[in-house]
Amino acid sequence: MNNVYFKLKFLTFLDHEESEVSSGKRIAAYLIDWFLGALMTLLPLCLMWTMATGDTANMNQVSVFTLNTILGKPQALLAGLAGLLLCLWYYVYVPWKVTPGQTPGKRTMNIAIARKDGQQLTLKDLLIRQVVGLLLLEGMLLTGSTLLRDVISLASGLNFTGILSMSGMIITIVSVLMALLVPSRRMLHDYLAKTHLVPVESDREDQQI
């Protein structure tokens, strides 16, 4: 491990400043956001499934493809797009307008997204970090990424799911290794948006909803 880091430290684009946020807090915040974000993202699909079938026992099998079989493509795509909008609300709008720099998971763990240059976090920063980085490139970290691949595949009639899943997996592995091997703990989405995670006080005024 030390030998790998010794080689990585010569890659000047990596940030070697030690992070103030522990790995435990990062993981806990991610797990909270993964769970709550998945609930938000899949809510329209589950509601449409329940209204169409009355079945609440098999909602873990719901996807745009199962809805397509039951309700047809237009309604399946509508549910998928609604889920993606809720995903964007959770990962972009909330840390932009509701609790600046914080998703619910980060707020729970008293950490926040911040710009490396110390300037105020903007909508553009969040779109680059959360949408381009997390949702599109690191396509294995969010439920919204899976839904996006399924919506594209259903809308186009082509199977993009496998190809995009494989590329997302490779990029995610590289991103995770960057966080594990370098003291800054920044992942690819942080480098793209020029952001990092910082500790915050639990009683920040801008945390009030």
PDB file of C-alpha atoms in Angstrom:
ATOM      1  CA  MET A   1       0.000   0.000   0.000  1.00  0.00           C
ATOM      2  CA  ASN A   2       2.816   2.435   0.909  1.00  0.00           C
ATOM      3  CA  ASN A   3       4.596   1.600  -2.330  1.00  0.00           C
ATOM      4  CA  VAL A   4       1.444   2.376  -4.337  1.00  0.00           C
ATOM      5  CA  TYR A   5       1.005   5.704  -2.576  1.00  0.00           C
ATOM      6  CA  PHE A   6       4.704   6.530  -3.129  1.00  0.00           C
ATOM      7  CA  LYS A   7       4.052   6.208  -6.854  1.00  0.00           C
ATOM      8  CA  LEU A   8       0.759   8.091  -6.747  1.00  0.00           C
ATOM      9  CA  LYS A   9       2.189  11.108  -4.940  1.00  0.00           C
ATOM     10  CA  PHE A  10       4.142  12.012  -8.050  1.00  0.00           C
ATOM     11  CA  LEU A  11       0.880  12.461  -9.966  1.00  0.00           C
ATOM     12  CA  THR A  12       0.531  16.197  -9.445  1.00  0.00           C
ATOM     13  CA  PHE A  13      -3.196  16.347 -10.236  1.00  0.00           C
ATOM     14  CA  LEU A  14      -3.951  14.450  -7.019  1.00  0.00           C
ATOM     15  CA  ASP A  15      -4.531  16.410  -3.827  1.00  0.00           C
ATOM     16  CA  HIS A  16      -2.250  15.160  -1.038  1.00  0.00           C
ATOM     17  CA  GLU A  17      -3.508  17.474   1.714  1.00  0.00           C
ATOM     18  CA  GLU A  18      -4.932  15.343   4.517  1.00  0.00           C
ATOM     19  CA  SER A  19      -8.716  15.480   4.870  1.00  0.00           C
ATOM     20  CA  GLU A  20     -10.337  16.773   8.059  1.00  0.00           C
ATOM     21  CA  VAL A  21     -13.252  14.342   7.620  1.00  0.00           C
ATOM     22  CA  SER A  22     -12.821  10.771   8.787  1.00  0.00           C
ATOM     23  CA  SER A  23     -13.494   7.825   6.515  1.00  0.00           C
ATOM     24  CA  GLY A  24     -16.132   6.588   8.990  1.00  0.00           C
ATOM     25  CA  LYS A  25     -18.179   9.780   8.619  1.00  0.00           C
ATOM     26  CA  ARG A  26     -17.875   9.659   4.849  1.00  0.00           C
ATOM     27  CA  ILE A  27     -19.095   6.077   4.673  1.00  0.00           C
ATOM     28  CA  ALA A  28     -21.947   6.693   7.126  1.00  0.00           C
ATOM     29  CA  ALA A  29     -23.103   9.766   5.178  1.00  0.00           C
ATOM     30  CA  TYR A  30     -22.952   7.829   1.910  1.00  0.00           C
ATOM     31  CA  LEU A  31     -24.996   4.927   3.290  1.00  0.00           C
ATOM     32  CA  ILE A  32     -27.669   7.275   4.642  1.00  0.00           C
ATOM     33  CA  ASP A  33     -27.863   9.111   1.323  1.00  0.00           C
ATOM     34  CA  TRP A  34     -27.818   5.901  -0.669  1.00  0.00           C
ATOM     35  CA  PHE A  35     -30.836   4.592   1.273  1.00  0.00           C
ATOM     36  CA  LEU A  36     -32.865   7.826   1.321  1.00  0.00           C
ATOM     37  CA  GLY A  37     -31.873   8.708  -2.239  1.00  0.00           C
ATOM     38  CA  ALA A  38     -32.983   5.287  -3.450  1.00  0.00           C
ATOM     39  CA  LEU A  39     -36.350   5.714  -1.727  1.00  0.00           C
ATOM     40  CA  MET A  40     -36.889   9.064  -3.420  1.00  0.00           C
ATOM     41  CA  THR A  41     -35.724   7.837  -6.827  1.00  0.00           C
ATOM     42  CA  LEU A  42     -37.874   4.703  -6.852  1.00  0.00           C
ATOM     43  CA  LEU A  43     -40.969   6.280  -5.282  1.00  0.00           C
ATOM     44  CA  PRO A  44     -42.776   7.122  -8.578  1.00  0.00           C
ATOM     45  CA  LEU A  45     -42.102   3.645  -9.965  1.00  0.00           C
ATOM     46  CA  CYS A  46     -43.369   1.928  -6.812  1.00  0.00           C
ATOM     47  CA  LEU A  47     -46.478   4.116  -6.664  1.00  0.00           C
ATOM     48  CA  MET A  48     -47.329   3.423 -10.300  1.00  0.00           C
ATOM     49  CA  TRP A  49     -46.698  -0.295  -9.783  1.00  0.00           C
ATOM     50  CA  THR A  50     -48.943  -0.376  -6.701  1.00  0.00           C
ATOM     51  CA  MET A  51     -51.751   1.538  -8.399  1.00  0.00           C
ATOM     52  CA  ALA A  52     -51.609  -0.751 -11.426  1.00  0.00           C
ATOM     53  CA  THR A  53     -51.268  -4.119  -9.675  1.00  0.00           C
ATOM     54  CA  GLY A  54     -52.206  -3.634  -6.016  1.00  0.00           C
ATOM     55  CA  ASP A  55     -49.087  -5.673  -5.216  1.00  0.00           C
ATOM     56  CA  THR A  56     -46.925  -4.310  -2.395  1.00  0.00           C
ATOM     57  CA  ALA A  57     -44.995  -7.510  -1.715  1.00  0.00           C
ATOM     58  CA  ASN A  58     -42.843  -7.499  -4.848  1.00  0.00           C
ATOM     59  CA  MET A  59     -41.902  -3.850  -5.193  1.00  0.00           C
ATOM     60  CA  ASN A  60     -38.213  -4.795  -5.007  1.00  0.00           C
ATOM     61  CA  GLN A  61     -38.638  -6.126  -8.552  1.00  0.00           C
ATOM     62  CA  VAL A  62     -40.043  -2.874  -9.941  1.00  0.00           C
ATOM     63  CA  SER A  63     -38.195  -1.221 -12.815  1.00  0.00           C
ATOM     64  CA  VAL A  64     -39.107   0.739 -15.927  1.00  0.00           C
ATOM     65  CA  PHE A  65     -39.005  -2.570 -17.807  1.00  0.00           C
ATOM     66  CA  THR A  66     -41.602  -4.247 -15.558  1.00  0.00           C
ATOM     67  CA  LEU A  67     -43.778  -1.130 -15.795  1.00  0.00           C
ATOM     68  CA  ASN A  68     -43.376  -1.206 -19.554  1.00  0.00           C
ATOM     69  CA  THR A  69     -44.731  -4.765 -19.607  1.00  0.00           C
ATOM     70  CA  ILE A  70     -47.756  -3.839 -17.515  1.00  0.00           C
ATOM     71  CA  LEU A  71     -48.540  -0.248 -18.499  1.00  0.00           C
ATOM     72  CA  GLY A  72     -46.702   0.404 -21.743  1.00  0.00           C
ATOM     73  CA  LYS A  73     -43.695   2.508 -22.652  1.00  0.00           C
ATOM     74  CA  PRO A  74     -45.125   6.045 -22.187  1.00  0.00           C
ATOM     75  CA  GLN A  75     -46.168   5.492 -18.580  1.00  0.00           C
ATOM     76  CA  ALA A  76     -43.007   3.551 -17.782  1.00  0.00           C
ATOM     77  CA  LEU A  77     -40.847   6.384 -19.109  1.00  0.00           C
ATOM     78  CA  LEU A  78     -42.963   8.941 -17.252  1.00  0.00           C
ATOM     79  CA  ALA A  79     -42.356   7.102 -13.981  1.00  0.00           C
ATOM     80  CA  GLY A  80     -38.648   6.842 -14.770  1.00  0.00           C
ATOM     81  CA  LEU A  81     -38.320  10.541 -15.539  1.00  0.00           C
ATOM     82  CA  ALA A  82     -40.216  11.424 -12.365  1.00  0.00           C
ATOM     83  CA  GLY A  83     -37.793   9.254 -10.403  1.00  0.00           C
ATOM     84  CA  LEU A  84     -34.813  11.003 -11.989  1.00  0.00           C
ATOM     85  CA  LEU A  85     -36.280  14.406 -11.111  1.00  0.00           C
ATOM     86  CA  LEU A  86     -36.628  13.339  -7.473  1.00  0.00           C
ATOM     87  CA  CYS A  87     -33.058  12.048  -7.562  1.00  0.00           C
ATOM     88  CA  LEU A  88     -31.877  15.474  -8.778  1.00  0.00           C
ATOM     89  CA  TRP A  89     -33.962  17.166  -6.095  1.00  0.00           C
ATOM     90  CA  TYR A  90     -32.298  15.080  -3.393  1.00  0.00           C
ATOM     91  CA  TYR A  91     -28.701  15.302  -4.613  1.00  0.00           C
ATOM     92  CA  VAL A  92     -28.669  18.775  -6.200  1.00  0.00           C
ATOM     93  CA  TYR A  93     -31.519  21.013  -5.025  1.00  0.00           C
ATOM     94  CA  VAL A  94     -31.309  20.082  -1.325  1.00  0.00           C
ATOM     95  CA  PRO A  95     -27.572  20.833  -0.979  1.00  0.00           C
ATOM     96  CA  TRP A  96     -28.049  23.957  -3.098  1.00  0.00           C
ATOM     97  CA  LYS A  97     -31.080  25.606  -1.497  1.00  0.00           C
ATOM     98  CA  VAL A  98     -32.321  23.644   1.541  1.00  0.00           C
ATOM     99  CA  THR A  99     -29.170  22.847   3.539  1.00  0.00           C
ATOM    100  CA  PRO A 100     -26.264  24.425   1.602  1.00  0.00           C
ATOM    101  CA  GLY A 101     -23.523  21.930   0.881  1.00  0.00           C
ATOM    102  CA  GLN A 102     -25.325  19.097   2.644  1.00  0.00           C
ATOM    103  CA  THR A 103     -27.473  16.185   1.629  1.00  0.00           C
ATOM    104  CA  PRO A 104     -29.435  14.626   4.524  1.00  0.00           C
ATOM    105  CA  GLY A 105     -26.676  12.074   5.054  1.00  0.00           C
ATOM    106  CA  LYS A 106     -23.963  14.717   5.224  1.00  0.00           C
ATOM    107  CA  ARG A 107     -26.095  16.873   7.496  1.00  0.00           C
ATOM    108  CA  THR A 108     -26.582  13.923   9.856  1.00  0.00           C
ATOM    109  CA  MET A 109     -22.817  13.383  10.031  1.00  0.00           C
ATOM    110  CA  ASN A 110     -22.019  17.130  10.309  1.00  0.00           C
ATOM    111  CA  ILE A 111     -19.991  17.325   7.120  1.00  0.00           C
ATOM    112  CA  ALA A 112     -20.509  19.405   3.993  1.00  0.00           C
ATOM    113  CA  ILE A 113     -19.389  19.825   0.399  1.00  0.00           C
ATOM    114  CA  ALA A 114     -17.172  22.882  -0.027  1.00  0.00           C
ATOM    115  CA  ARG A 115     -15.131  24.408  -2.815  1.00  0.00           C
ATOM    116  CA  LYS A 116     -11.385  24.006  -2.535  1.00  0.00           C
ATOM    117  CA  ASP A 117     -10.851  27.710  -3.200  1.00  0.00           C
ATOM    118  CA  GLY A 118     -13.075  28.683  -0.262  1.00  0.00           C
ATOM    119  CA  GLN A 119     -15.692  30.396  -2.412  1.00  0.00           C
ATOM    120  CA  GLN A 120     -19.420  29.791  -2.001  1.00  0.00           C
ATOM    121  CA  LEU A 121     -20.716  26.546  -3.475  1.00  0.00           C
ATOM    122  CA  THR A 122     -22.792  27.199  -6.603  1.00  0.00           C
ATOM    123  CA  LEU A 123     -25.401  25.293  -8.586  1.00  0.00           C
ATOM    124  CA  LYS A 124     -22.786  24.743 -11.313  1.00  0.00           C
ATOM    125  CA  ASP A 125     -20.434  23.125  -8.772  1.00  0.00           C
ATOM    126  CA  LEU A 126     -23.187  20.770  -7.616  1.00  0.00           C
ATOM    127  CA  LEU A 127     -24.224  19.875 -11.160  1.00  0.00           C
ATOM    128  CA  ILE A 128     -20.636  18.956 -12.024  1.00  0.00           C
ATOM    129  CA  ARG A 129     -20.075  17.018  -8.789  1.00  0.00           C
ATOM    130  CA  GLN A 130     -23.421  15.311  -8.289  1.00  0.00           C
ATOM    131  CA  VAL A 131     -24.688  14.886 -11.846  1.00  0.00           C
ATOM    132  CA  VAL A 132     -21.639  14.628 -14.112  1.00  0.00           C
ATOM    133  CA  GLY A 133     -19.413  12.956 -11.524  1.00  0.00           C
ATOM    134  CA  LEU A 134     -21.694  10.813  -9.372  1.00  0.00           C
ATOM    135  CA  LEU A 135     -24.726  10.165 -11.559  1.00  0.00           C
ATOM    136  CA  LEU A 136     -23.148   9.887 -15.012  1.00  0.00           C
ATOM    137  CA  LEU A 137     -19.512   8.819 -14.622  1.00  0.00           C
ATOM    138  CA  GLU A 138     -19.357   6.966 -11.300  1.00  0.00           C
ATOM    139  CA  GLY A 139     -22.415   5.063 -12.340  1.00  0.00           C
ATOM    140  CA  MET A 140     -22.423   2.476  -9.550  1.00  0.00           C
ATOM    141  CA  LEU A 141     -22.844   4.731  -6.497  1.00  0.00           C
ATOM    142  CA  LEU A 142     -26.412   5.986  -6.962  1.00  0.00           C
ATOM    143  CA  THR A 143     -29.715   4.239  -7.662  1.00  0.00           C
ATOM    144  CA  GLY A 144     -30.426   7.122 -10.015  1.00  0.00           C
ATOM    145  CA  SER A 145     -27.589   5.950 -12.274  1.00  0.00           C
ATOM    146  CA  THR A 146     -29.228   2.554 -12.721  1.00  0.00           C
ATOM    147  CA  LEU A 147     -32.577   4.201 -13.419  1.00  0.00           C
ATOM    148  CA  LEU A 148     -30.994   6.551 -15.960  1.00  0.00           C
ATOM    149  CA  ARG A 149     -29.430   3.630 -17.836  1.00  0.00           C
ATOM    150  CA  ASP A 150     -32.762   1.798 -17.862  1.00  0.00           C
ATOM    151  CA  VAL A 151     -34.655   4.861 -19.115  1.00  0.00           C
ATOM    152  CA  ILE A 152     -32.144   5.402 -21.931  1.00  0.00           C
ATOM    153  CA  SER A 153     -32.343   1.728 -22.904  1.00  0.00           C
ATOM    154  CA  LEU A 154     -36.144   1.648 -22.881  1.00  0.00           C
ATOM    155  CA  ALA A 155     -36.503   4.937 -24.759  1.00  0.00           C
ATOM    156  CA  SER A 156     -33.976   4.015 -27.437  1.00  0.00           C
ATOM    157  CA  GLY A 157     -34.846   0.343 -27.775  1.00  0.00           C
ATOM    158  CA  LEU A 158     -31.134  -0.441 -27.465  1.00  0.00           C
ATOM    159  CA  ASN A 159     -29.428  -2.210 -24.575  1.00  0.00           C
ATOM    160  CA  PHE A 160     -27.194   0.452 -23.058  1.00  0.00           C
ATOM    161  CA  THR A 161     -27.511  -0.990 -19.559  1.00  0.00           C
ATOM    162  CA  GLY A 162     -24.670  -3.506 -19.818  1.00  0.00           C
ATOM    163  CA  ILE A 163     -22.174  -1.188 -21.538  1.00  0.00           C
ATOM    164  CA  LEU A 164     -22.850   1.771 -19.261  1.00  0.00           C
ATOM    165  CA  SER A 165     -22.791  -0.452 -16.170  1.00  0.00           C
ATOM    166  CA  MET A 166     -19.361  -1.810 -17.071  1.00  0.00           C
ATOM    167  CA  SER A 167     -17.865   1.610 -17.787  1.00  0.00           C
ATOM    168  CA  GLY A 168     -19.432   3.002 -14.612  1.00  0.00           C
ATOM    169  CA  MET A 169     -17.992   0.145 -12.577  1.00  0.00           C
ATOM    170  CA  ILE A 170     -14.471   0.762 -13.895  1.00  0.00           C
ATOM    171  CA  ILE A 171     -14.648   4.512 -13.231  1.00  0.00           C
ATOM    172  CA  THR A 172     -16.110   3.902  -9.765  1.00  0.00           C
ATOM    173  CA  ILE A 173     -13.296   1.508  -8.848  1.00  0.00           C
ATOM    174  CA  VAL A 174     -10.686   4.059  -9.950  1.00  0.00           C
ATOM    175  CA  SER A 175     -12.478   6.789  -7.982  1.00  0.00           C
ATOM    176  CA  VAL A 176     -12.689   4.672  -4.825  1.00  0.00           C
ATOM    177  CA  LEU A 177      -9.000   3.771  -5.092  1.00  0.00           C
ATOM    178  CA  MET A 178      -8.136   7.463  -5.357  1.00  0.00           C
ATOM    179  CA  ALA A 179     -10.019   8.089  -2.108  1.00  0.00           C
ATOM    180  CA  LEU A 180      -8.459   5.117  -0.331  1.00  0.00           C
ATOM    181  CA  LEU A 181      -4.849   5.678  -1.366  1.00  0.00           C
ATOM    182  CA  VAL A 182      -4.524   9.463  -1.117  1.00  0.00           C
ATOM    183  CA  PRO A 183      -4.811  11.384   2.203  1.00  0.00           C
ATOM    184  CA  SER A 184      -7.227  13.998   0.809  1.00  0.00           C
ATOM    185  CA  ARG A 185      -9.841  11.210   0.371  1.00  0.00           C
ATOM    186  CA  ARG A 186     -11.214  13.081  -2.647  1.00  0.00           C
ATOM    187  CA  MET A 187     -12.960  11.034  -5.317  1.00  0.00           C
ATOM    188  CA  LEU A 188     -13.219  11.729  -9.024  1.00  0.00           C
ATOM    189  CA  HIS A 189     -16.385  13.812  -8.643  1.00  0.00           C
ATOM    190  CA  ASP A 190     -14.538  16.086  -6.200  1.00  0.00           C
ATOM    191  CA  TYR A 191     -11.683  16.661  -8.625  1.00  0.00           C
ATOM    192  CA  LEU A 192     -14.111  17.440 -11.437  1.00  0.00           C
ATOM    193  CA  ALA A 193     -15.979  20.027  -9.368  1.00  0.00           C
ATOM    194  CA  LYS A 194     -12.918  21.238  -7.412  1.00  0.00           C
ATOM    195  CA  THR A 195     -14.637  20.376  -4.134  1.00  0.00           C
ATOM    196  CA  HIS A 196     -13.887  18.482  -0.938  1.00  0.00           C
ATOM    197  CA  LEU A 197     -15.683  17.507   2.266  1.00  0.00           C
ATOM    198  CA  VAL A 198     -15.268  19.599   5.403  1.00  0.00           C
ATOM    199  CA  PRO A 199     -16.524  19.252   8.995  1.00  0.00           C
ATOM    200  CA  VAL A 200     -19.220  21.714  10.073  1.00  0.00           C
ATOM    201  CA  GLU A 201     -20.910  22.706  13.315  1.00  0.00           C
ATOM    202  CA  SER A 202     -24.163  20.899  14.032  1.00  0.00           C
ATOM    203  CA  ASP A 203     -25.995  24.158  14.804  1.00  0.00           C
ATOM    204  CA  ARG A 204     -25.216  26.054  11.599  1.00  0.00           C
ATOM    205  CA  GLU A 205     -27.904  28.659  10.863  1.00  0.00           C
ATOM    206  CA  ASP A 206     -28.101  27.631   7.203  1.00  0.00           C
ATOM    207  CA  GLN A 207     -29.039  24.114   8.241  1.00  0.00           C
ATOM    208  CA  GLN A 208     -32.499  25.255   9.218  1.00  0.00           C
ATOM    209  CA  ILE A 209     -35.096  24.029   6.711  1.00  0.00           C
TER     210      ILE A 209
END
